[in-house]
XYZ file of C-alpha atoms in Angstrom:
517
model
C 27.414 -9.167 23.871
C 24.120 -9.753 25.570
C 21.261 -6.730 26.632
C 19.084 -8.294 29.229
C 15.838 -6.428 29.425
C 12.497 -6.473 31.686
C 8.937 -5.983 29.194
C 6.537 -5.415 32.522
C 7.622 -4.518 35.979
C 5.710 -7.864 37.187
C 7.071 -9.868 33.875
C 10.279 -12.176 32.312
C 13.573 -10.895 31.558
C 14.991 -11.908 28.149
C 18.230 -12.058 26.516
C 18.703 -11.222 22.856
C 22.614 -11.073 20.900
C 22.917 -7.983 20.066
C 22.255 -6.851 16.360
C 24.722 -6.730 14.266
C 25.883 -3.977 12.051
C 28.548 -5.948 9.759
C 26.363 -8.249 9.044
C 23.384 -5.537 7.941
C 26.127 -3.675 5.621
C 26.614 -6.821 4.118
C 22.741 -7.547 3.310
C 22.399 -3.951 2.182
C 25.254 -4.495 0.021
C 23.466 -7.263 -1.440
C 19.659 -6.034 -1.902
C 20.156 -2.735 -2.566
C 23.562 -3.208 -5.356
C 22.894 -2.983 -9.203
C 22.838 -6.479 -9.773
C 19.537 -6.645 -8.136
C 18.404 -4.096 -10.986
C 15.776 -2.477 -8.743
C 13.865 -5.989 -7.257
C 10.712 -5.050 -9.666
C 7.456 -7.280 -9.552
C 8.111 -9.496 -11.086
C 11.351 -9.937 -12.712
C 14.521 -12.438 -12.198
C 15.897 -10.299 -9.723
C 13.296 -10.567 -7.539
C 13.116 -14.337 -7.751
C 17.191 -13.648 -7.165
C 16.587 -11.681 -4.358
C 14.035 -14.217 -3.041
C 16.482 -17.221 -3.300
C 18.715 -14.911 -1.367
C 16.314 -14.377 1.577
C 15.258 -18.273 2.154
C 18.767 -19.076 2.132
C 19.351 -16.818 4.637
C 16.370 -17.614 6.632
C 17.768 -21.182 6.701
C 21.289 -20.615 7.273
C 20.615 -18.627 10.769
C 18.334 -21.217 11.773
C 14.678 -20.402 11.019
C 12.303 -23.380 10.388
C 10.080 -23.065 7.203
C 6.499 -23.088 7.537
C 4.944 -25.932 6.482
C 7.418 -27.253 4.637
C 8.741 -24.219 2.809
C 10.161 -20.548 3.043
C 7.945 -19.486 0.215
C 4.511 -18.358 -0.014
C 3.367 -18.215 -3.370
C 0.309 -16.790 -4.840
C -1.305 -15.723 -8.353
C -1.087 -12.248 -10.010
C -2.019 -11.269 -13.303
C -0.401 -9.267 -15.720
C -2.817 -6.444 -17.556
C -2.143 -5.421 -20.963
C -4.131 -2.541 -22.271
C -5.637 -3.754 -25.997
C -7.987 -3.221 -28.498
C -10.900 -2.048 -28.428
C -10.872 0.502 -26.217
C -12.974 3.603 -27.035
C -14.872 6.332 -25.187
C -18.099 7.660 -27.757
C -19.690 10.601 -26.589
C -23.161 12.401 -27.762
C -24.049 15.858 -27.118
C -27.012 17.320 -28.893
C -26.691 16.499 -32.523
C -22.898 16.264 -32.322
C -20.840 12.853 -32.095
C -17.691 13.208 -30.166
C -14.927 10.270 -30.031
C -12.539 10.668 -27.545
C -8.939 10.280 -27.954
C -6.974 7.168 -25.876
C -4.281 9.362 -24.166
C -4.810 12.672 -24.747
C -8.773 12.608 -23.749
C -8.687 9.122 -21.656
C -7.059 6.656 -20.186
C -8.392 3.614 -18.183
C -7.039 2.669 -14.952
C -5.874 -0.753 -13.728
C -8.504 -1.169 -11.757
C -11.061 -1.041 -15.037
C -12.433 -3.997 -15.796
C -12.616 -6.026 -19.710
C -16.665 -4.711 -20.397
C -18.316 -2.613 -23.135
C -21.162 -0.270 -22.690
C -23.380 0.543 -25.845
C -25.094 3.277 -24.300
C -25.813 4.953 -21.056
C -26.886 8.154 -19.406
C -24.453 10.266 -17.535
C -24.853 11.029 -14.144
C -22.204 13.444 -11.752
C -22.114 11.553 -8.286
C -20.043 14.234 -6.848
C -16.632 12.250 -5.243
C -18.749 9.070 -5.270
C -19.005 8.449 -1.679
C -21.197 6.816 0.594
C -20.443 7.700 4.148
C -22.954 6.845 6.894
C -20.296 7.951 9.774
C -19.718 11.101 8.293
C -23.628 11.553 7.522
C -22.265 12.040 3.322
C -24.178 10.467 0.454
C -23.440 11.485 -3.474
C -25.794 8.782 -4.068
C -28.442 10.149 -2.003
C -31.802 11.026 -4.100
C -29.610 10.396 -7.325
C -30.581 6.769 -10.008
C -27.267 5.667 -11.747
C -28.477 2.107 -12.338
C -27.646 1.784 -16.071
C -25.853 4.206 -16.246
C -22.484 6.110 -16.308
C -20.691 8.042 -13.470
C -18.780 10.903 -13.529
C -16.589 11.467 -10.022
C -14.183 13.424 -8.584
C -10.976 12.025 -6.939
C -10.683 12.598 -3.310
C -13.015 13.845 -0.429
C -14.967 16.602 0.193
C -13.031 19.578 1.876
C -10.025 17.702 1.567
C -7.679 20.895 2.314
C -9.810 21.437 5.252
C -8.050 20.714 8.237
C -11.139 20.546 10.156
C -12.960 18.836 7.605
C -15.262 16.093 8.855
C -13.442 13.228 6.908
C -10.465 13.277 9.208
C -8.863 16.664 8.285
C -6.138 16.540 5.486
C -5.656 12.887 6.105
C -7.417 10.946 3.445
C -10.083 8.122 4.471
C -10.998 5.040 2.799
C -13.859 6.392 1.210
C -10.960 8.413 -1.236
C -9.923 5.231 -2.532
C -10.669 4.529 -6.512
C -11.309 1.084 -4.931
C -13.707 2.036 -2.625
C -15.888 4.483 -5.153
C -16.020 1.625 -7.733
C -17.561 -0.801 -5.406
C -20.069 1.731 -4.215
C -20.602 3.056 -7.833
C -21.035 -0.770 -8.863
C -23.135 -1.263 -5.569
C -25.687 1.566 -6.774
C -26.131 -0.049 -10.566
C -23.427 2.044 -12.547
C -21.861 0.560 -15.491
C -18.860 2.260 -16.071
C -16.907 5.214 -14.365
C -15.159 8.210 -15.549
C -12.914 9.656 -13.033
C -11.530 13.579 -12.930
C -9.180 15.629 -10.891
C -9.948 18.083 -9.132
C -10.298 21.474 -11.227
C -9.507 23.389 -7.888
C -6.306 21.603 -7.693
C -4.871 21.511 -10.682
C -4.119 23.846 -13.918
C -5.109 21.855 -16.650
C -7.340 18.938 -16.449
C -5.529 15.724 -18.085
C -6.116 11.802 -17.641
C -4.448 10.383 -14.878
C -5.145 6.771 -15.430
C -2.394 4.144 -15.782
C 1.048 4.922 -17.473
C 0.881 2.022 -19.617
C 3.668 1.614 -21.730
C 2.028 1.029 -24.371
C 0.592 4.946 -24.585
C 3.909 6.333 -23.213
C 6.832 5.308 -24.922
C 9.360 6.247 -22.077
C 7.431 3.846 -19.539
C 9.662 0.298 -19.849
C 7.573 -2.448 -21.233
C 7.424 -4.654 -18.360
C 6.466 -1.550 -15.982
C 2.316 -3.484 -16.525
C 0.072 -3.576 -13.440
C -0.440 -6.268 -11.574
C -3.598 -7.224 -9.669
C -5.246 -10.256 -7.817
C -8.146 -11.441 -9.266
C -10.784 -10.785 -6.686
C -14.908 -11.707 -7.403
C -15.433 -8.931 -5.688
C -14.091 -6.514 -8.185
C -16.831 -4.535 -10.804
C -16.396 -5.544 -14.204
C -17.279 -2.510 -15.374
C -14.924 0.345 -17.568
C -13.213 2.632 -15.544
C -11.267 4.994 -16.766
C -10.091 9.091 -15.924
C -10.879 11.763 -18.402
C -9.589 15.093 -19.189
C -10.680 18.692 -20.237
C -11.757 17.417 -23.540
C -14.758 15.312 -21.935
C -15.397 17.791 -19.182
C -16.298 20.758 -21.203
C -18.707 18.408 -23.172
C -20.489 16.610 -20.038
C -20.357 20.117 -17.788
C -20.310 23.025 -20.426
C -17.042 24.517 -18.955
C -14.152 23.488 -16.338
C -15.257 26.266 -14.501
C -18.682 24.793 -13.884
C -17.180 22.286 -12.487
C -15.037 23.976 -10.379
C -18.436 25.671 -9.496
C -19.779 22.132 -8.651
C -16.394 21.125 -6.433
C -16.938 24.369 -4.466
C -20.553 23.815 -3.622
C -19.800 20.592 -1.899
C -17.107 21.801 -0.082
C -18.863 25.252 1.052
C -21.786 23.203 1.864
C -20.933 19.878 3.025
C -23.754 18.819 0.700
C -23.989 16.906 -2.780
C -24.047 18.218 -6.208
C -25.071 15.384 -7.473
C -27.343 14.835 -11.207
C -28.443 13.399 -14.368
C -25.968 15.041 -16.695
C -28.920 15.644 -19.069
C -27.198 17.325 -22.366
C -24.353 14.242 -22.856
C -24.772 10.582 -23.707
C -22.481 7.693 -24.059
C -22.803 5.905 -27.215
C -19.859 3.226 -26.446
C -17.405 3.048 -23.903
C -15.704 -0.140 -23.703
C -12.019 -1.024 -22.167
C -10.221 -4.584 -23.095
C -7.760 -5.691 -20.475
C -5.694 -8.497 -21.594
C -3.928 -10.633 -18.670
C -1.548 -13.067 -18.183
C -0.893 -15.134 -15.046
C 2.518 -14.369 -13.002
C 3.765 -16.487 -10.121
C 5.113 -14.289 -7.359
C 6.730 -15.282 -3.726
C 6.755 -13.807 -0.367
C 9.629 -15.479 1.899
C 9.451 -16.960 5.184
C 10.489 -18.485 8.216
C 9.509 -18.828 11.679
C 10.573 -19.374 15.180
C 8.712 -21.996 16.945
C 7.167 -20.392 20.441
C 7.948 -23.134 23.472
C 4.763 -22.521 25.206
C 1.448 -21.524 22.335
C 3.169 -22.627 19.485
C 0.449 -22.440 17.167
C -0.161 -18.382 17.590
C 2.121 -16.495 16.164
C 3.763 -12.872 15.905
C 5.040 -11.618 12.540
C 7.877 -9.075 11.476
C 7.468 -7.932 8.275
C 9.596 -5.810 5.727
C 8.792 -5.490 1.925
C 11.693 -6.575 -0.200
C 10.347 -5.455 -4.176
C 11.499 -1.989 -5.411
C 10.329 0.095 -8.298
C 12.713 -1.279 -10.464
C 15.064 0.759 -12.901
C 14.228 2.533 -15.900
C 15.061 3.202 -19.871
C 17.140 6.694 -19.655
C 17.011 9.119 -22.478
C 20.789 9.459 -22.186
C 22.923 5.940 -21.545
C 25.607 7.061 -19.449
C 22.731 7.799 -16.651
C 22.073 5.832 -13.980
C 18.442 4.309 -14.548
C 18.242 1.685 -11.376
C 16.218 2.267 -8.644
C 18.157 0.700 -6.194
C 15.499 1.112 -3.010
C 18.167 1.250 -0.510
C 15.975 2.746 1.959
C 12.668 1.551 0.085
C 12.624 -1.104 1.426
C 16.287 -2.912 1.417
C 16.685 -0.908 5.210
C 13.464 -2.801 6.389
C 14.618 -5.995 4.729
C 17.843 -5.719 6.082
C 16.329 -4.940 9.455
C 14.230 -8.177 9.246
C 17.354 -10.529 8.079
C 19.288 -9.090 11.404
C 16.187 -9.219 13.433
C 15.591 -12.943 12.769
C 19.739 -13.825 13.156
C 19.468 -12.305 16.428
C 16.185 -13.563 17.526
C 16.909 -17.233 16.516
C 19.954 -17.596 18.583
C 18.686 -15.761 21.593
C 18.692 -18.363 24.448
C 14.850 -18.304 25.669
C 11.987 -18.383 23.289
C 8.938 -16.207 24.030
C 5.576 -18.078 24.280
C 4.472 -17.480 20.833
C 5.846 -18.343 17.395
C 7.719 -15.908 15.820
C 7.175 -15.742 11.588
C 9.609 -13.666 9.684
C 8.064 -12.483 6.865
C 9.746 -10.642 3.194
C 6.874 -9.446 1.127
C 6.849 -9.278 -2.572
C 4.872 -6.632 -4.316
C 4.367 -4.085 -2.330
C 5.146 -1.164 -4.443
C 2.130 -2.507 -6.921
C -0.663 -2.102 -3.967
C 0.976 -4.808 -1.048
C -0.554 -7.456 -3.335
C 2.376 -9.869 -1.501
C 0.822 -8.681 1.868
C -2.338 -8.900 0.914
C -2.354 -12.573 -0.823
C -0.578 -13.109 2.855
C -3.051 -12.130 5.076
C -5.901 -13.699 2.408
C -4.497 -16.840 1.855
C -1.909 -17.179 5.383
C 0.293 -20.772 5.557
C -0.830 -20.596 8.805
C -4.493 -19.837 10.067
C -4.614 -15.734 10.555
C -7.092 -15.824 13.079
C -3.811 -16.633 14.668
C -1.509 -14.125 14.388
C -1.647 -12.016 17.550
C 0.636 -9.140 15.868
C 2.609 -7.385 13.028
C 5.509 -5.441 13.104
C 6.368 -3.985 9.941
C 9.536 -2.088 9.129
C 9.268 0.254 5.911
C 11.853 2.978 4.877
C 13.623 2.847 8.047
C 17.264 4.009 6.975
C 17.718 7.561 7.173
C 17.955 10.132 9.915
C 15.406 12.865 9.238
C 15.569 14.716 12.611
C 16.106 12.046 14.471
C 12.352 10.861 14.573
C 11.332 7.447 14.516
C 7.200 7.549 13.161
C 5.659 5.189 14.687
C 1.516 4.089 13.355
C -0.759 2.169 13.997
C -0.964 2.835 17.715
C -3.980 4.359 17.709
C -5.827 0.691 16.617
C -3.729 -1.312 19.716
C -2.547 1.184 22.367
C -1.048 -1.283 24.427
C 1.194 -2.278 21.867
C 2.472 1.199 21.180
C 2.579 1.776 25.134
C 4.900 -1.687 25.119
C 7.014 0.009 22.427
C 7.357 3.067 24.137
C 8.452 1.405 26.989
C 11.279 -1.050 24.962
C 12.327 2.443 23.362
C 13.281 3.895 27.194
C 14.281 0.359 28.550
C 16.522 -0.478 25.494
C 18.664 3.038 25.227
C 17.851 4.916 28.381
C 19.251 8.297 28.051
C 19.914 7.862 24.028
C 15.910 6.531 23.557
C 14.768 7.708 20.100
C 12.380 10.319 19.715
C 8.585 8.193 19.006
C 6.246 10.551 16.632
C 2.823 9.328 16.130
C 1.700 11.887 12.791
C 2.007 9.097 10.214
C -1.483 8.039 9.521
C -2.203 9.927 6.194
C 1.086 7.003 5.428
C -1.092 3.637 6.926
C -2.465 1.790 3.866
C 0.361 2.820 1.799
C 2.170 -0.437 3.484
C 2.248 -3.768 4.425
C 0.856 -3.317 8.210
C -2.682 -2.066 6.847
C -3.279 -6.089 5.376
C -2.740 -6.890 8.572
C -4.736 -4.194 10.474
C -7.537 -4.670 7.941
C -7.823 -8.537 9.793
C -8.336 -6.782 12.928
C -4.800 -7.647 14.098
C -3.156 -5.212 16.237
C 0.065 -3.594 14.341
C 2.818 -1.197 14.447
C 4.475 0.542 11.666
C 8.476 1.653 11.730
C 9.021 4.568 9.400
C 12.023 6.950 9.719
C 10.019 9.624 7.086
C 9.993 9.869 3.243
C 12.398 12.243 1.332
C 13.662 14.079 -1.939
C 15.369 10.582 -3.019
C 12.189 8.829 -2.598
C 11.109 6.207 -6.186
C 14.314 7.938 -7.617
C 17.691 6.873 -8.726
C 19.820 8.416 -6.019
C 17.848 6.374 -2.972
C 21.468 4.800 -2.894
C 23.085 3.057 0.246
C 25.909 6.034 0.682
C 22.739 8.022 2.459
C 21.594 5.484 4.948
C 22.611 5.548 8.442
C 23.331 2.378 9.007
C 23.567 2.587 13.049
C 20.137 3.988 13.347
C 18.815 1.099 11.303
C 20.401 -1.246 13.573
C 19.115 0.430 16.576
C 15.342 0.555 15.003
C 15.695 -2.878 14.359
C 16.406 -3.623 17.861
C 13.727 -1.941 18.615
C 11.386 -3.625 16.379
C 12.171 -6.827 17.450
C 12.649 -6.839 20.952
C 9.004 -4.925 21.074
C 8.122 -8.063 18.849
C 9.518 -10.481 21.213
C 7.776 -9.086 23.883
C 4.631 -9.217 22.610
C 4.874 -12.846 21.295
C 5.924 -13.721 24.987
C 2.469 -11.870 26.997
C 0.376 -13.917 28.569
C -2.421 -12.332 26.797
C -3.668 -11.042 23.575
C -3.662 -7.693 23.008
C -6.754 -6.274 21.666
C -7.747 -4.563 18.297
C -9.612 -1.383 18.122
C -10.622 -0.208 14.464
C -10.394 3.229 13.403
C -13.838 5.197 11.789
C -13.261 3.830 8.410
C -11.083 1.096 8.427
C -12.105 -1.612 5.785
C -11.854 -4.425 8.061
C -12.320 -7.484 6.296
C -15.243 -9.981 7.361
């Protein structure tokens, strides 16, 4: 069964086969059973579930891409070791601070020691030209130790001037370290916010070595990146607060101020010192693959348009009692969006025409550990990004939560969201799905924002998170499996589309976006 559809009033029809739904039970069947034990970065049944997608990438007819239909790049492995210690003066007293129940480092800390520093409070750490904020303004921390805040100011404002509620890049633990780094700092402490929370803990990494319920193999992973500060950084709890601030509820005083104000708190913590404060990060190197295959376009061949979908899960888990089920399955996170890219690229490689562009089909790896498989992508591309003219990504896109499909990214490429909009009426007429454009606060938790972040125009297909979400019961009995068919055709007939304009459509960057160079 053929649809035959129009893109522009002045442009090409196309014909597509239509989508089909046995064949996406069986994938699901596949990804999202217990065999695959949760598709966890890395383990065997990831590499299982890999094998599975390049097979069927080459059985439907996609070509691999130069040469292959993996991309494979380098992670490492962290291991939290010994020593790791947080020594704290304050007056005449000597205060070590407990691993676990006073600290805990993040994955983002780097392997350094600090002998001693002063302690300075840089507020939530920010440096914000755009939204005229500076905790570093009028405040030395070269040589010495921070102590921030998670978040942004006025962050339950919903007319606060970092976006509202939605959470910029400047929030990122990321972001703060490099500007902490940037400004001299060596070595971070990190605390929640005593406004939000009843008792201040450490909310570093769950490393299984501290928690015993955390599986062994559950270690972060990271890229190794020049860029990142090798400097300790860890989060603290009560413990530390009361000795660098006096009392939580100066603090809280503190947290106030900047949010009454709009204006930094920032200063030399004057009464504490750090005597030692050193984290050692032990890593080990781990070979990971995206998959891929491609579509060669019969007129630019050598630009391309991507469909992406994330194919890792969480995992599964050790259960206190046996006769639980402890596998995360990830039948909407993210077997739906794999499944929707398997059916996407069937359908797509035996349509009749081919649009003007390539077409790359791409499975990422490691998404649920920061889109490191995205990221290593768009870093380190088989084929030259400056290329890609789009990405359509398809994340959590099997349930029906009141019958919305969320659509982002269209605010960085409105033509491409107005094309979509127009494929969504086109496609189903009177059944066209309800488009809602409110998912923003959800754009750099996936693999589009890699993308974006190149200044490559995206869209993001998200049917909404829910109560099974990272749990055990995100099983394949709650998907609706028509609506992920129909969101897939969707998705890729919106792709086609755009692979087959005439032109490029152009990128506008949000206030900020860390676009990369």
């Amino acid at each position: 069964m053929l649809h035959v559809f129009t893109t522009f009033a002045e442009g090409p029809s196309f014909s597509v086969p239509e989508l089909s739904l046995s064949r996406a039970k069986s994938h699901m069947n596949k990804l999202a059973s217990d065999e695959m034990k949760g598709r966890n970065t890395p383990s065997p049944e990831l590499e299982q579930s890999a094998e599975y997608l390049a097979n069927e990438f080459k059985e439907i007819g996609l070509f691999p891409v130069n040469g292959s239909y993996f991309h494979t790049y380098t992670l490492e492995r962290l291991h939290l070791d010994k020593p790791t210690s947080l020594l704290v003066k304050k007056g005449f007293m000597v205060a070590e601070m407990q691993l676990k129940d006073d600290f805990v480092p993040f994955e983002y800390s780097g392997s350094a020691n600090v002998e001693y520093a002063q302690v300075a409070f840089a507020g939530f750490g920010i440096t914000a030209p755009e939204y005229k904020y500076d905790d570093y303004k009028d405040l030395d921390v070269k040589g010495k130790v921070v102590v921030i805040l998670r978040g942004e100011p006025q962050m339950d404002n919903e007319n606060s001037p970092f976006d509202g509620k939605r959470f910029t890049k400047y929030s990122r633990l990321q972001s703060k370290m490099k500007t902490a780094y940037s400004q001299g700092a060596v070595g971070i402490i990190v605390l929640q916010s005593p406004l939000n929370t009843l008792k201040l803990r450490p909310s570093g990494f769950p490393w299984p070595s501290l928690y015993p319920n955390v599986p062994a193999d559950a270690l972060p992973l990271s890229r190794k990146n020049a860029d990142t500060p090798n400097i300790p950084v860890v989060s603290a709890g009560e413990h530390f607060v009361e000795l660098a601030f006096g009392s939580v509820d100066t603090l809280k005083s503190l947290h106030k101020h900047i949010d009454s104000l709009f204006k930094p708190q920032s200063r030399l913590l004057g009464e504490i010192e750090v005597l030692n404060f050193q984290t050692t990060l032990r890593t080990e190197k781990v070979e990971v693959r995206n998959v891929m295959g491609m579509i060669k376009g019969s007129e630019l061949p050598n630009e391309y348009v991507v469909i992406g979908a994330h194919y890792d899960h969480v995992g599964y888990s050790k259960p206190n009692d046996p006769s639980k089920d402890s596998i995360y399955n990830g039948a909407d996170d993210n077997a739906s969006g794999t499944t929707g890219l398997l059916i996407s690229a069937e359908a797509l490689a035996n349509a009749a025409i081919k649009p003007k562009r390539s077409m790359m089909f791409v499975a990422f790896s490691g998404e649920e550990k920061g889109l490191l498989g995205s990221k290593a992508f768009a870093d380190t591309p088989p084929l030259p990004i400056s290329q890609c003219a789009a990405m359509f990504n398809m994340d959590m896109i099997g349930r029906s939560i009141n019958d919305t499909l969320y659509i982002g990214g269209n605010t960085r490429c409105k033509e491409l969201a107005n094309l979509n909009a127009e494929m969504n009426r086109t496609l189903f007429e009177s059944d066209s799905m309800h488009l809602a454009y409110t998912i923003e606060q959800y754009f750099f938790r996936s693999d589009q924002a890699s993308f974006a972040m190149k200044r490559i125009p995206v869209l993001f297909f998200y049917t909404g998170e829910h109560e099974d979400y990272h749990k055990v019961s995100d099983e394949i009995s709650k998907l609706d499996m028509d609506r992920l068919v129909k969101i897939s055709t969707l998705c890729s007939h919106t792709a086609w589309a755009t692979a087959d304009l005439p032109m490029r459509l152009p990128f506008t960057p949000l206030p900020g976006d860390d676009l990369s160079d």
